[in-house]
PDB file of N, CA, C, O and CB in Angstrom:
ATOM      1  N   UNK A   1     127.926  85.270 127.602  1.00  0.00           N
ATOM      2  CA  UNK A   1     127.623  86.349 126.673  1.00  0.00           C
ATOM      3  C   UNK A   1     127.439  85.752 125.287  1.00  0.00           C
ATOM      4  O   UNK A   1     128.228  84.910 124.858  1.00  0.00           O
ATOM      5  CB  UNK A   1     128.744  87.429 126.673  1.00  0.00           C
ATOM      6  N   UNK A   2     126.407  86.184 124.594  1.00  0.00           N
ATOM      7  CA  UNK A   2     126.080  85.639 123.285  1.00  0.00           C
ATOM      8  C   UNK A   2     126.445  86.635 122.189  1.00  0.00           C
ATOM      9  O   UNK A   2     126.298  87.845 122.359  1.00  0.00           O
ATOM     10  CB  UNK A   2     124.590  85.278 123.207  1.00  0.00           C
ATOM     11  N   UNK A   3     126.919  86.110 121.070  1.00  0.00           N
ATOM     12  CA  UNK A   3     127.235  86.942 119.915  1.00  0.00           C
ATOM     13  C   UNK A   3     126.104  86.940 118.892  1.00  0.00           C
ATOM     14  O   UNK A   3     126.263  87.483 117.799  1.00  0.00           O
ATOM     15  CB  UNK A   3     128.523  86.467 119.264  1.00  0.00           C
ATOM     16  N   UNK A   4     124.967  86.340 119.229  1.00  0.00           N
ATOM     17  CA  UNK A   4     123.847  86.272 118.296  1.00  0.00           C
ATOM     18  C   UNK A   4     123.136  87.614 118.219  1.00  0.00           C
ATOM     19  O   UNK A   4     123.018  88.336 119.209  1.00  0.00           O
ATOM     20  CB  UNK A   4     122.863  85.171 118.711  1.00  0.00           C
ATOM     21  N   UNK A   5     122.662  87.932 117.005  1.00  0.00           N
ATOM     22  CA  UNK A   5     121.870  89.143 116.809  1.00  0.00           C
ATOM     23  C   UNK A   5     120.540  88.745 116.197  1.00  0.00           C
ATOM     24  O   UNK A   5     120.488  87.910 115.294  1.00  0.00           O
ATOM     25  CB  UNK A   5     122.617  90.177 115.906  1.00  0.00           C
ATOM     26  N   UNK A   6     119.490  89.330 116.679  1.00  0.00           N
ATOM     27  CA  UNK A   6     118.159  89.078 116.156  1.00  0.00           C
ATOM     28  C   UNK A   6     117.770  90.273 115.285  1.00  0.00           C
ATOM     29  O   UNK A   6     117.295  91.290 115.790  1.00  0.00           O
ATOM     30  CB  UNK A   6     117.121  88.844 117.313  1.00  0.00           C
ATOM     31  N   UNK A   7     117.978  90.139 113.970  1.00  0.00           N
ATOM     32  CA  UNK A   7     117.710  91.228 113.040  1.00  0.00           C
ATOM     33  C   UNK A   7     116.366  90.983 112.371  1.00  0.00           C
ATOM     34  O   UNK A   7     116.107  89.894 111.858  1.00  0.00           O
ATOM     35  CB  UNK A   7     118.842  91.355 111.982  1.00  0.00           C
ATOM     36  N   UNK A   8     115.513  91.999 112.380  1.00  0.00           N
ATOM     37  CA  UNK A   8     114.210  91.900 111.733  1.00  0.00           C
ATOM     38  C   UNK A   8     114.135  92.932 110.626  1.00  0.00           C
ATOM     39  O   UNK A   8     114.651  94.042 110.762  1.00  0.00           O
ATOM     40  CB  UNK A   8     113.057  92.099 112.753  1.00  0.00           C
ATOM     41  N   UNK A   9     113.493  92.565 109.534  1.00  0.00           N
ATOM     42  CA  UNK A   9     113.370  93.500 108.430  1.00  0.00           C
ATOM     43  C   UNK A   9     112.183  93.153 107.561  1.00  0.00           C
ATOM     44  O   UNK A   9     111.523  92.133 107.758  1.00  0.00           O
ATOM     45  CB  UNK A   9     114.639  93.519 107.601  1.00  0.00           C
ATOM     46  N   UNK A  10     111.927  94.006 106.606  1.00  0.00           N
ATOM     47  CA  UNK A  10     110.809  93.830 105.695  1.00  0.00           C
ATOM     48  C   UNK A  10     111.250  94.309 104.325  1.00  0.00           C
ATOM     49  O   UNK A  10     111.747  95.426 104.182  1.00  0.00           O
ATOM     50  CB  UNK A  10     109.540  94.597 106.185  1.00  0.00           C
ATOM     51  N   UNK A  11     111.066  93.459 103.310  1.00  0.00           N
ATOM     52  CA  UNK A  11     111.366  93.848 101.942  1.00  0.00           C
ATOM     53  C   UNK A  11     110.059  94.110 101.222  1.00  0.00           C
ATOM     54  O   UNK A  11     109.111  93.335 101.344  1.00  0.00           O
ATOM     55  CB  UNK A  11     112.196  92.759 101.214  1.00  0.00           C
ATOM     56  N   UNK A  12     110.006  95.178 100.486  1.00  0.00           N
ATOM     57  CA  UNK A  12     108.785  95.502  99.765  1.00  0.00           C
ATOM     58  C   UNK A  12     108.975  96.751  98.927  1.00  0.00           C
ATOM     59  O   UNK A  12     110.081  97.275  98.792  1.00  0.00           O
ATOM     60  CB  UNK A  12     107.621  95.687 100.733  1.00  0.00           C
ATOM     61  N   UNK A  13     107.869  97.213  98.369  1.00  0.00           N
ATOM     62  CA  UNK A  13     107.854  98.409  97.539  1.00  0.00           C
ATOM     63  C   UNK A  13     107.055  99.494  98.247  1.00  0.00           C
ATOM     64  O   UNK A  13     105.930  99.266  98.691  1.00  0.00           O
ATOM     65  CB  UNK A  13     107.258  98.108  96.138  1.00  0.00           C
ATOM     66  N   UNK A  14     107.649 100.672  98.345  1.00  0.00           N
ATOM     67  CA  UNK A  14     106.948 101.784  98.989  1.00  0.00           C
ATOM     68  C   UNK A  14     105.849 102.283  98.060  1.00  0.00           C
ATOM     69  O   UNK A  14     106.108 102.667  96.919  1.00  0.00           O
ATOM     70  CB  UNK A  14     107.935 102.937  99.348  1.00  0.00           C
ATOM     71  N   UNK A  15     104.616 102.272  98.564  1.00  0.00           N
ATOM     72  CA  UNK A  15     103.476 102.740  97.782  1.00  0.00           C
ATOM     73  C   UNK A  15     103.153 104.198  98.053  1.00  0.00           C
ATOM     74  O   UNK A  15     102.571 104.876  97.206  1.00  0.00           O
ATOM     75  CB  UNK A  15     102.265 101.890  98.072  1.00  0.00           C
ATOM     76  N   UNK A  16     103.524 104.679  99.218  1.00  0.00           N
ATOM     77  CA  UNK A  16     103.242 106.073  99.548  1.00  0.00           C
ATOM     78  C   UNK A  16     103.176 106.287 101.046  1.00  0.00           C
ATOM     79  O   UNK A  16     103.629 105.462 101.839  1.00  0.00           O
ATOM     80  CB  UNK A  16     101.942 106.515  98.907  1.00  0.00           C
ATOM     81  N   UNK A  17     102.598 107.423 101.409  1.00  0.00           N
ATOM     82  CA  UNK A  17     102.459 107.789 102.815  1.00  0.00           C
ATOM     83  C   UNK A  17     100.982 108.031 103.113  1.00  0.00           C
ATOM     84  O   UNK A  17     100.203 108.387 102.229  1.00  0.00           O
ATOM     85  CB  UNK A  17     103.313 109.052 103.158  1.00  0.00           C
ATOM     86  N   UNK A  18     100.616 107.828 104.383  1.00  0.00           N
ATOM     87  CA  UNK A  18      99.278 108.144 104.858  1.00  0.00           C
ATOM     88  C   UNK A  18      99.397 108.528 106.322  1.00  0.00           C
ATOM     89  O   UNK A  18     100.504 108.720 106.825  1.00  0.00           O
ATOM     90  CB  UNK A  18      98.290 106.942 104.656  1.00  0.00           C
ATOM     91  N   UNK A  19      98.288 108.641 107.000  1.00  0.00           N
ATOM     92  CA  UNK A  19      98.326 108.988 108.414  1.00  0.00           C
ATOM     93  C   UNK A  19      97.277 108.208 109.175  1.00  0.00           C
ATOM     94  O   UNK A  19      96.226 107.856 108.639  1.00  0.00           O
ATOM     95  CB  UNK A  19      98.118 110.488 108.610  1.00  0.00           C
ATOM     96  N   UNK A  20      97.581 107.944 110.435  1.00  0.00           N
ATOM     97  CA  UNK A  20      96.642 107.291 111.345  1.00  0.00           C
ATOM     98  C   UNK A  20      96.600 108.120 112.620  1.00  0.00           C
ATOM     99  O   UNK A  20      97.490 108.931 112.875  1.00  0.00           O
ATOM    100  CB  UNK A  20      97.057 105.795 111.642  1.00  0.00           C
ATOM    101  N   UNK A  21      95.565 107.912 113.414  1.00  0.00           N
ATOM    102  CA  UNK A  21      95.405 108.643 114.671  1.00  0.00           C
ATOM    103  C   UNK A  21      95.544 107.674 115.827  1.00  0.00           C
ATOM    104  O   UNK A  21      95.025 106.559 115.779  1.00  0.00           O
ATOM    105  CB  UNK A  21      94.036 109.372 114.728  1.00  0.00           C
ATOM    106  N   UNK A  22      96.253 108.105 116.880  1.00  0.00           N
ATOM    107  CA  UNK A  22      96.395 107.260 118.062  1.00  0.00           C
ATOM    108  C   UNK A  22      95.238 107.514 119.026  1.00  0.00           C
ATOM    109  O   UNK A  22      94.323 108.280 118.724  1.00  0.00           O
ATOM    110  CB  UNK A  22      97.751 107.521 118.760  1.00  0.00           C
ATOM    111  N   UNK A  23      95.288 106.863 120.187  1.00  0.00           N
ATOM    112  CA  UNK A  23      94.186 106.962 121.150  1.00  0.00           C
ATOM    113  C   UNK A  23      94.032 108.363 121.746  1.00  0.00           C
ATOM    114  O   UNK A  23      93.001 108.675 122.342  1.00  0.00           O
ATOM    115  CB  UNK A  23      94.395 105.966 122.266  1.00  0.00           C
ATOM    116  N   UNK A  24      95.058 109.205 121.586  1.00  0.00           N
ATOM    117  CA  UNK A  24      94.988 110.589 122.076  1.00  0.00           C
ATOM    118  C   UNK A  24      94.702 111.581 120.949  1.00  0.00           C
ATOM    119  O   UNK A  24      94.901 112.786 121.104  1.00  0.00           O
ATOM    120  CB  UNK A  24      96.296 110.965 122.774  1.00  0.00           C
ATOM    121  N   UNK A  25      94.233 111.058 119.808  1.00  0.00           N
ATOM    122  CA  UNK A  25      93.908 111.864 118.623  1.00  0.00           C
ATOM    123  C   UNK A  25      95.101 112.620 118.060  1.00  0.00           C
ATOM    124  O   UNK A  25      94.943 113.691 117.473  1.00  0.00           O
ATOM    125  CB  UNK A  25      92.821 112.844 118.958  1.00  0.00           C
ATOM    126  N   UNK A  26      96.296 112.064 118.237  1.00  0.00           N
ATOM    127  CA  UNK A  26      97.486 112.624 117.600  1.00  0.00           C
ATOM    128  C   UNK A  26      97.664 111.954 116.245  1.00  0.00           C
ATOM    129  O   UNK A  26      97.435 110.753 116.104  1.00  0.00           O
ATOM    130  CB  UNK A  26      98.757 112.431 118.493  1.00  0.00           C
ATOM    131  N   UNK A  27      98.071 112.729 115.255  1.00  0.00           N
ATOM    132  CA  UNK A  27      98.279 112.202 113.908  1.00  0.00           C
ATOM    133  C   UNK A  27      99.677 111.596 113.825  1.00  0.00           C
ATOM    134  O   UNK A  27     100.661 112.234 114.198  1.00  0.00           O
ATOM    135  CB  UNK A  27      98.091 113.317 112.832  1.00  0.00           C
ATOM    136  N   UNK A  28      99.757 110.347 113.328  1.00  0.00           N
ATOM    137  CA  UNK A  28     101.023 109.636 113.178  1.00  0.00           C
ATOM    138  C   UNK A  28     101.247 109.366 111.688  1.00  0.00           C
ATOM    139  O   UNK A  28     100.427 108.686 111.071  1.00  0.00           O
ATOM    140  CB  UNK A  28     101.028 108.298 114.005  1.00  0.00           C
ATOM    141  N   UNK A  29     102.343 109.882 111.084  1.00  0.00           N
ATOM    142  CA  UNK A  29     102.616 109.570 109.684  1.00  0.00           C
ATOM    143  C   UNK A  29     103.122 108.133 109.554  1.00  0.00           C
ATOM    144  O   UNK A  29     103.950 107.687 110.348  1.00  0.00           O
ATOM    145  CB  UNK A  29     103.644 110.561 109.095  1.00  0.00           C
ATOM    146  N   UNK A  30     102.619 107.414 108.550  1.00  0.00           N
ATOM    147  CA  UNK A  30     103.041 106.033 108.323  1.00  0.00           C
ATOM    148  C   UNK A  30     103.341 105.816 106.841  1.00  0.00           C
ATOM    149  O   UNK A  30     102.754 106.465 105.975  1.00  0.00           O
ATOM    150  CB  UNK A  30     101.954 105.042 108.807  1.00  0.00           C
ATOM    151  N   UNK A  31     104.254 104.902 106.566  1.00  0.00           N
ATOM    152  CA  UNK A  31     104.605 104.521 105.209  1.00  0.00           C
ATOM    153  C   UNK A  31     103.818 103.281 104.821  1.00  0.00           C
ATOM    154  O   UNK A  31     103.732 102.329 105.597  1.00  0.00           O
ATOM    155  CB  UNK A  31     106.125 104.274 105.076  1.00  0.00           C
ATOM    156  N   UNK A  32     103.243 103.286 103.618  1.00  0.00           N
ATOM    157  CA  UNK A  32     102.494 102.137 103.106  1.00  0.00           C
ATOM    158  C   UNK A  32     103.441 101.333 102.223  1.00  0.00           C
ATOM    159  O   UNK A  32     104.000 101.856 101.258  1.00  0.00           O
ATOM    160  CB  UNK A  32     101.206 102.587 102.309  1.00  0.00           C
ATOM    161  N   UNK A  33     103.619 100.034 102.566  1.00  0.00           N
ATOM    162  CA  UNK A  33     104.536  99.155 101.842  1.00  0.00           C
ATOM    163  C   UNK A  33     103.781  97.944 101.330  1.00  0.00           C
ATOM    164  O   UNK A  33     102.996  97.338 102.059  1.00  0.00           O
ATOM    165  CB  UNK A  33     105.713  98.719 102.740  1.00  0.00           C
ATOM    166  N   UNK A  34     104.023  97.588 100.061  1.00  0.00           N
ATOM    167  CA  UNK A  34     103.475  96.352  99.508  1.00  0.00           C
ATOM    168  C   UNK A  34     104.550  95.286  99.660  1.00  0.00           C
ATOM    169  O   UNK A  34     105.632  95.399  99.083  1.00  0.00           O
ATOM    170  CB  UNK A  34     103.035  96.524  97.997  1.00  0.00           C
ATOM    171  N   UNK A  35     104.251  94.256 100.435  1.00  0.00           N
ATOM    172  CA  UNK A  35     105.200  93.168 100.675  1.00  0.00           C
ATOM    173  C   UNK A  35     104.564  91.858 100.244  1.00  0.00           C
ATOM    174  O   UNK A  35     103.367  91.649 100.443  1.00  0.00           O
ATOM    175  CB  UNK A  35     105.628  93.110 102.171  1.00  0.00           C
ATOM    176  N   UNK A  36     105.360  90.978  99.655  1.00  0.00           N
ATOM    177  CA  UNK A  36     104.834  89.666  99.314  1.00  0.00           C
ATOM    178  C   UNK A  36     105.190  89.298  97.891  1.00  0.00           C
ATOM    179  O   UNK A  36     105.712  90.129  97.147  1.00  0.00           O
ATOM    180  CB  UNK A  36     103.328  89.626  99.504  1.00  0.00           C
ATOM    181  N   UNK A  37     104.924  88.103  97.514  1.00  0.00           N
ATOM    182  CA  UNK A  37     104.373  87.060  98.378  1.00  0.00           C
ATOM    183  C   UNK A  37     105.420  86.556  99.367  1.00  0.00           C
ATOM    184  O   UNK A  37     106.610  86.514  99.057  1.00  0.00           O
ATOM    185  CB  UNK A  37     103.842  85.896  97.536  1.00  0.00           C
ATOM    186  N   UNK A  38     104.975  86.185 100.533  1.00  0.00           N
ATOM    187  CA  UNK A  38     105.873  85.659 101.562  1.00  0.00           C
ATOM    188  C   UNK A  38     105.976  84.146 101.402  1.00  0.00           C
ATOM    189  O   UNK A  38     104.972  83.461 101.205  1.00  0.00           O
ATOM    190  CB  UNK A  38     105.372  86.033 102.993  1.00  0.00           C
ATOM    191  N   UNK A  39     107.177  83.645 101.489  1.00  0.00           N
ATOM    192  CA  UNK A  39     107.404  82.205 101.321  1.00  0.00           C
ATOM    193  C   UNK A  39     107.751  81.598 102.657  1.00  0.00           C
ATOM    194  O   UNK A  39     107.982  80.392 102.746  1.00  0.00           O
ATOM    195  CB  UNK A  39     108.525  81.926 100.292  1.00  0.00           C
TER     196      UNK A  39
END
């Protein structure tokens, strides 16, 4: 048994919200984030 955790994250500034459509034409709300510069 392992005690390791694989944590993923993103640091950035929230610019706003928008929407995208999936393959079934459903609207999905998404957050727009400005991230970078990445080192």
